[in-house]
PDB file of N, CA and C in Angstrom:
ATOM      1  N   GLY A   1     113.132-103.659  50.839  1.00 60.00           N
ATOM      2  CA  GLY A   1     113.935-103.418  52.016  1.00 60.00           C
ATOM      3  C   GLY A   1     113.301-102.382  52.929  1.00 60.00           C
ATOM      4  N   LEU A   2     113.975-102.092  53.986  1.00 71.00           N
ATOM      5  CA  LEU A   2     113.517-101.125  54.977  1.00 71.00           C
ATOM      6  C   LEU A   2     113.740 -99.709  54.473  1.00 71.00           C
ATOM      7  N   LEU A   3     112.706 -98.885  54.548  1.00 77.00           N
ATOM      8  CA  LEU A   3     112.822 -97.461  54.233  1.00 77.00           C
ATOM      9  C   LEU A   3     112.593 -96.673  55.505  1.00 77.00           C
ATOM     10  N   LYS A   4     113.468 -95.738  55.795  1.00 75.00           N
ATOM     11  CA  LYS A   4     113.384 -95.000  57.049  1.00 75.00           C
ATOM     12  C   LYS A   4     112.203 -94.037  57.091  1.00 75.00           C
ATOM     13  N   VAL A   5     111.685 -93.629  55.975  1.00 77.00           N
ATOM     14  CA  VAL A   5     110.690 -92.557  55.973  1.00 77.00           C
ATOM     15  C   VAL A   5     109.240 -93.023  55.854  1.00 77.00           C
ATOM     16  N   THR A   6     108.971 -94.288  56.029  1.00 68.00           N
ATOM     17  CA  THR A   6     107.594 -94.766  55.945  1.00 68.00           C
ATOM     18  C   THR A   6     106.854 -94.500  57.253  1.00 68.00           C
ATOM     19  N   ASP A   7     105.538 -94.526  57.215  1.00 70.00           N
ATOM     20  CA  ASP A   7     104.742 -94.339  58.430  1.00 70.00           C
ATOM     21  C   ASP A   7     105.095 -95.374  59.486  1.00 70.00           C
ATOM     22  N   ALA A   8     105.330 -96.595  59.057  1.00 71.00           N
ATOM     23  CA  ALA A   8     105.651 -97.661  60.008  1.00 71.00           C
ATOM     24  C   ALA A   8     106.988 -97.421  60.695  1.00 71.00           C
ATOM     25  N   SER A   9     107.903 -96.730  60.025  1.00 74.00           N
ATOM     26  CA  SER A   9     109.224 -96.504  60.617  1.00 74.00           C
ATOM     27  C   SER A   9     109.281 -95.260  61.492  1.00 74.00           C
ATOM     28  N   ALA A  10     108.235 -94.453  61.489  1.00 77.00           N
ATOM     29  CA  ALA A  10     108.248 -93.201  62.252  1.00 77.00           C
ATOM     30  C   ALA A  10     108.457 -93.431  63.747  1.00 77.00           C
ATOM     31  N   ALA A  11     107.970 -94.537  64.266  1.00 81.00           N
ATOM     32  CA  ALA A  11     108.092 -94.821  65.697  1.00 81.00           C
ATOM     33  C   ALA A  11     109.365 -95.596  66.036  1.00 81.00           C
ATOM     34  N   THR A  12     110.143 -95.922  65.029  1.00 84.00           N
ATOM     35  CA  THR A  12     111.368 -96.694  65.258  1.00 84.00           C
ATOM     36  C   THR A  12     112.490 -95.760  65.704  1.00 84.00           C
ATOM     37  N   PRO A  13     113.127 -96.062  66.819  1.00 88.00           N
ATOM     38  CA  PRO A  13     114.215 -95.200  67.309  1.00 88.00           C
ATOM     39  C   PRO A  13     115.400 -95.169  66.335  1.00 88.00           C
ATOM     40  N   ASP A  14     116.095 -94.036  66.283  1.00 88.00           N
ATOM     41  CA  ASP A  14     117.257 -93.896  65.406  1.00 88.00           C
ATOM     42  C   ASP A  14     118.315 -94.952  65.686  1.00 88.00           C
ATOM     43  N   GLU A  15     118.413 -95.390  66.936  1.00 93.00           N
ATOM     44  CA  GLU A  15     119.408 -96.402  67.290  1.00 93.00           C
ATOM     45  C   GLU A  15     119.180 -97.704  66.519  1.00 93.00           C
ATOM     46  N   VAL A  16     117.917 -98.020  66.267  1.00 90.00           N
ATOM     47  CA  VAL A  16     117.591 -99.237  65.514  1.00 90.00           C
ATOM     48  C   VAL A  16     118.088 -99.095  64.075  1.00 90.00           C
ATOM     49  N   PHE A  17     117.842 -97.932  63.476  1.00 89.00           N
ATOM     50  CA  PHE A  17     118.309 -97.706  62.109  1.00 89.00           C
ATOM     51  C   PHE A  17     119.834 -97.729  62.036  1.00 89.00           C
ATOM     52  N   GLU A  18     120.494 -97.184  63.045  1.00 93.00           N
ATOM     53  CA  GLU A  18     121.955 -97.211  63.081  1.00 93.00           C
ATOM     54  C   GLU A  18     122.467 -98.651  63.175  1.00 93.00           C
ATOM     55  N   ALA A  19     121.808 -99.466  63.980  1.00 94.00           N
ATOM     56  CA  ALA A  19     122.204-100.874  64.112  1.00 94.00           C
ATOM     57  C   ALA A  19     121.999-101.621  62.796  1.00 94.00           C
ATOM     58  N   ILE A  20     120.892-101.344  62.132  1.00 90.00           N
ATOM     59  CA  ILE A  20     120.621-101.985  60.842  1.00 90.00           C
ATOM     60  C   ILE A  20     121.663-101.559  59.812  1.00 90.00           C
ATOM     61  N   ALA A  21     121.998-100.278  59.791  1.00 92.00           N
ATOM     62  CA  ALA A  21     123.009 -99.786  58.852  1.00 92.00           C
ATOM     63  C   ALA A  21     124.338-100.501  59.065  1.00 92.00           C
ATOM     64  N   GLN A  22     124.688-100.751  60.299  1.00 94.00           N
ATOM     65  CA  GLN A  22     125.948-101.433  60.600  1.00 94.00           C
ATOM     66  C   GLN A  22     125.948-102.886  60.117  1.00 94.00           C
ATOM     67  N   MET A  23     124.772-103.464  59.929  1.00 92.00           N
ATOM     68  CA  MET A  23     124.663-104.857  59.483  1.00 92.00           C
ATOM     69  C   MET A  23     124.650-105.006  57.969  1.00 92.00           C
ATOM     70  N   THR A  24     124.593-103.887  57.232  1.00 91.00           N
ATOM     71  CA  THR A  24     124.503-103.965  55.778  1.00 91.00           C
ATOM     72  C   THR A  24     125.853-103.692  55.129  1.00 91.00           C
ATOM     73  N   PRO A  25     126.142-104.342  54.008  1.00 93.00           N
ATOM     74  CA  PRO A  25     127.401-104.095  53.309  1.00 93.00           C
ATOM     75  C   PRO A  25     127.605-102.628  52.917  1.00 93.00           C
ATOM     76  N   LEU A  26     126.535-101.925  52.591  1.00 92.00           N
ATOM     77  CA  LEU A  26     126.671-100.515  52.214  1.00 92.00           C
ATOM     78  C   LEU A  26     126.689 -99.579  53.417  1.00 92.00           C
ATOM     79  N   GLN A  27     126.483-100.132  54.624  1.00 94.00           N
ATOM     80  CA  GLN A  27     126.538 -99.352  55.869  1.00 94.00           C
ATOM     81  C   GLN A  27     125.531 -98.202  55.893  1.00 94.00           C
ATOM     82  N   LYS A  28     124.334 -98.450  55.333  1.00 92.00           N
ATOM     83  CA  LYS A  28     123.289 -97.422  55.335  1.00 92.00           C
ATOM     84  C   LYS A  28     121.918 -98.071  55.232  1.00 92.00           C
ATOM     85  N   VAL A  29     120.926 -97.332  55.665  1.00 90.00           N
ATOM     86  CA  VAL A  29     119.539 -97.753  55.508  1.00 90.00           C
ATOM     87  C   VAL A  29     119.062 -97.215  54.164  1.00 90.00           C
ATOM     88  N   THR A  30     118.300 -98.005  53.450  1.00 89.00           N
ATOM     89  CA  THR A  30     117.805 -97.622  52.139  1.00 89.00           C
ATOM     90  C   THR A  30     116.974 -96.353  52.218  1.00 89.00           C
ATOM     91  N   THR A  31     117.207 -95.451  51.261  1.00 88.00           N
ATOM     92  CA  THR A  31     116.455 -94.200  51.198  1.00 88.00           C
ATOM     93  C   THR A  31     115.380 -94.293  50.124  1.00 88.00           C
ATOM     94  N   VAL A  32     114.471 -93.352  50.153  1.00 89.00           N
ATOM     95  CA  VAL A  32     113.449 -93.278  49.112  1.00 89.00           C
ATOM     96  C   VAL A  32     114.124 -93.090  47.757  1.00 89.00           C
ATOM     97  N   GLN A  33     115.198 -92.310  47.713  1.00 92.00           N
ATOM     98  CA  GLN A  33     115.914 -92.092  46.449  1.00 92.00           C
ATOM     99  C   GLN A  33     116.516 -93.391  45.921  1.00 92.00           C
ATOM    100  N   ASP A  34     117.079 -94.210  46.807  1.00 92.00           N
ATOM    101  CA  ASP A  34     117.617 -95.512  46.387  1.00 92.00           C
ATOM    102  C   ASP A  34     116.523 -96.344  45.725  1.00 92.00           C
ATOM    103  N   PHE A  35     115.369 -96.383  46.356  1.00 91.00           N
ATOM    104  CA  PHE A  35     114.248 -97.158  45.844  1.00 91.00           C
ATOM    105  C   PHE A  35     113.757 -96.575  44.519  1.00 91.00           C
ATOM    106  N   ALA A  36     113.626 -95.243  44.470  1.00 94.00           N
ATOM    107  CA  ALA A  36     113.158 -94.579  43.251  1.00 94.00           C
ATOM    108  C   ALA A  36     114.104 -94.829  42.082  1.00 94.00           C
ATOM    109  N   ASP A  37     115.404 -94.833  42.345  1.00 96.00           N
ATOM    110  CA  ASP A  37     116.373 -95.104  41.276  1.00 96.00           C
ATOM    111  C   ASP A  37     116.157 -96.487  40.670  1.00 96.00           C
ATOM    112  N   ALA A  38     115.853 -97.468  41.502  1.00 94.00           N
ATOM    113  CA  ALA A  38     115.580 -98.818  41.001  1.00 94.00           C
ATOM    114  C   ALA A  38     114.304 -98.839  40.164  1.00 94.00           C
ATOM    115  N   VAL A  39     113.287 -98.124  40.616  1.00 95.00           N
ATOM    116  CA  VAL A  39     112.026 -98.052  39.869  1.00 95.00           C
ATOM    117  C   VAL A  39     112.260 -97.403  38.511  1.00 95.00           C
ATOM    118  N   VAL A  40     113.014 -96.306  38.494  1.00 97.00           N
ATOM    119  CA  VAL A  40     113.303 -95.618  37.233  1.00 97.00           C
ATOM    120  C   VAL A  40     114.055 -96.547  36.277  1.00 97.00           C
ATOM    121  N   PHE A  41     115.011 -97.303  36.805  1.00 96.00           N
ATOM    122  CA  PHE A  41     115.742 -98.251  35.959  1.00 96.00           C
ATOM    123  C   PHE A  41     114.787 -99.255  35.323  1.00 96.00           C
ATOM    124  N   PHE A  42     113.909 -99.864  36.122  1.00 94.00           N
ATOM    125  CA  PHE A  42     112.997-100.865  35.577  1.00 94.00           C
ATOM    126  C   PHE A  42     111.965-100.261  34.634  1.00 94.00           C
ATOM    127  N   ALA A  43     111.689 -98.981  34.769  1.00 95.00           N
ATOM    128  CA  ALA A  43     110.747 -98.312  33.874  1.00 95.00           C
ATOM    129  C   ALA A  43     111.426 -97.832  32.586  1.00 95.00           C
ATOM    130  N   SER A  44     112.741 -97.910  32.541  1.00 97.00           N
ATOM    131  CA  SER A  44     113.486 -97.396  31.391  1.00 97.00           C
ATOM    132  C   SER A  44     113.777 -98.488  30.362  1.00 97.00           C
ATOM    133  N   ASP A  45     114.225 -98.049  29.188  1.00 97.00           N
ATOM    134  CA  ASP A  45     114.626 -98.990  28.141  1.00 97.00           C
ATOM    135  C   ASP A  45     115.851 -99.801  28.548  1.00 97.00           C
ATOM    136  N   ALA A  46     116.620 -99.320  29.501  1.00 96.00           N
ATOM    137  CA  ALA A  46     117.819-100.043  29.943  1.00 96.00           C
ATOM    138  C   ALA A  46     117.475-101.413  30.525  1.00 96.00           C
ATOM    139  N   SER A  47     116.240-101.586  30.956  1.00 95.00           N
ATOM    140  CA  SER A  47     115.831-102.866  31.549  1.00 95.00           C
ATOM    141  C   SER A  47     115.027-103.729  30.576  1.00 95.00           C
ATOM    142  N   ARG A  48     115.078-103.409  29.306  1.00 95.00           N
ATOM    143  CA  ARG A  48     114.212-104.074  28.320  1.00 95.00           C
ATOM    144  C   ARG A  48     114.389-105.589  28.238  1.00 95.00           C
ATOM    145  N   ALA A  49     115.532-106.114  28.611  1.00 96.00           N
ATOM    146  CA  ALA A  49     115.755-107.562  28.543  1.00 96.00           C
ATOM    147  C   ALA A  49     115.480-108.256  29.871  1.00 96.00           C
ATOM    148  N   ILE A  50     115.031-107.511  30.861  1.00 94.00           N
ATOM    149  CA  ILE A  50     114.767-108.081  32.185  1.00 94.00           C
ATOM    150  C   ILE A  50     113.271-108.340  32.315  1.00 94.00           C
ATOM    151  N   THR A  51     112.913-109.584  32.621  1.00 93.00           N
ATOM    152  CA  THR A  51     111.506-109.931  32.791  1.00 93.00           C
ATOM    153  C   THR A  51     111.332-110.801  34.029  1.00 93.00           C
ATOM    154  N   GLY A  52     110.212-110.644  34.697  1.00 90.00           N
ATOM    155  CA  GLY A  52     109.842-111.527  35.793  1.00 90.00           C
ATOM    156  C   GLY A  52     110.816-111.578  36.947  1.00 90.00           C
ATOM    157  N   GLN A  53     111.384-110.470  37.336  1.00 89.00           N
ATOM    158  CA  GLN A  53     112.366-110.450  38.413  1.00 89.00           C
ATOM    159  C   GLN A  53     111.836-109.701  39.633  1.00 89.00           C
ATOM    160  N   ASN A  54     112.308-110.101  40.781  1.00 90.00           N
ATOM    161  CA  ASN A  54     112.069-109.370  42.026  1.00 90.00           C
ATOM    162  C   ASN A  54     113.386-108.731  42.423  1.00 90.00           C
ATOM    163  N   LEU A  55     113.372-107.451  42.695  1.00 90.00           N
ATOM    164  CA  LEU A  55     114.588-106.744  43.075  1.00 90.00           C
ATOM    165  C   LEU A  55     114.481-106.315  44.531  1.00 90.00           C
ATOM    166  N   THR A  56     115.428-106.738  45.323  1.00 90.00           N
ATOM    167  CA  THR A  56     115.480-106.331  46.720  1.00 90.00           C
ATOM    168  C   THR A  56     116.384-105.113  46.815  1.00 90.00           C
ATOM    169  N   VAL A  57     115.822-103.999  47.257  1.00 90.00           N
ATOM    170  CA  VAL A  57     116.580-102.758  47.409  1.00 90.00           C
ATOM    171  C   VAL A  57     116.758-102.538  48.904  1.00 90.00           C
ATOM    172  N   ASP A  58     117.867-103.060  49.445  1.00 89.00           N
ATOM    173  CA  ASP A  58     118.046-102.989  50.901  1.00 89.00           C
ATOM    174  C   ASP A  58     119.493-102.759  51.328  1.00 89.00           C
ATOM    175  N   GLY A  59     120.330-102.312  50.392  1.00 88.00           N
ATOM    176  CA  GLY A  59     121.718-102.042  50.736  1.00 88.00           C
ATOM    177  C   GLY A  59     122.527-103.280  51.058  1.00 88.00           C
ATOM    178  N   GLY A  60     121.981-104.444  50.762  1.00 90.00           N
ATOM    179  CA  GLY A  60     122.664-105.697  51.034  1.00 90.00           C
ATOM    180  C   GLY A  60     122.280-106.338  52.355  1.00 90.00           C
ATOM    181  N   LEU A  61     121.274-105.800  53.035  1.00 88.00           N
ATOM    182  CA  LEU A  61     120.865-106.331  54.344  1.00 88.00           C
ATOM    183  C   LEU A  61     120.559-107.821  54.280  1.00 88.00           C
ATOM    184  N   THR A  62     119.820-108.252  53.266  1.00 88.00           N
ATOM    185  CA  THR A  62     119.457-109.668  53.180  1.00 88.00           C
ATOM    186  C   THR A  62     120.587-110.523  52.624  1.00 88.00           C
ATOM    187  N   PHE A  63     121.633-109.895  52.118  1.00 84.00           N
ATOM    188  CA  PHE A  63     122.808-110.622  51.630  1.00 84.00           C
ATOM    189  C   PHE A  63     123.578-111.236  52.787  1.00 84.00           C
ATOM    190  N   ASN A  64     123.628-110.496  53.898  1.00 65.00           N
ATOM    191  CA  ASN A  64     124.351-110.994  55.076  1.00 65.00           C
ATOM    192  C   ASN A  64     123.583-112.128  55.615  1.00 65.00           C
TER     193      ASN A  64
END
């Protein structure tokens, strides 16, 4: 998903991020912490039965 703090997003106006947040079920733009939490989960034993999956971390943006 979209992360606000990447180099590519540095030139994106805040209004664009606000509009994107309004389009997502969670009403927010994905943060680095959101993404890191998913990585930690997949690196942990809690994900031991999960194989070959792609996880979209985008606050539900692609769900809409």
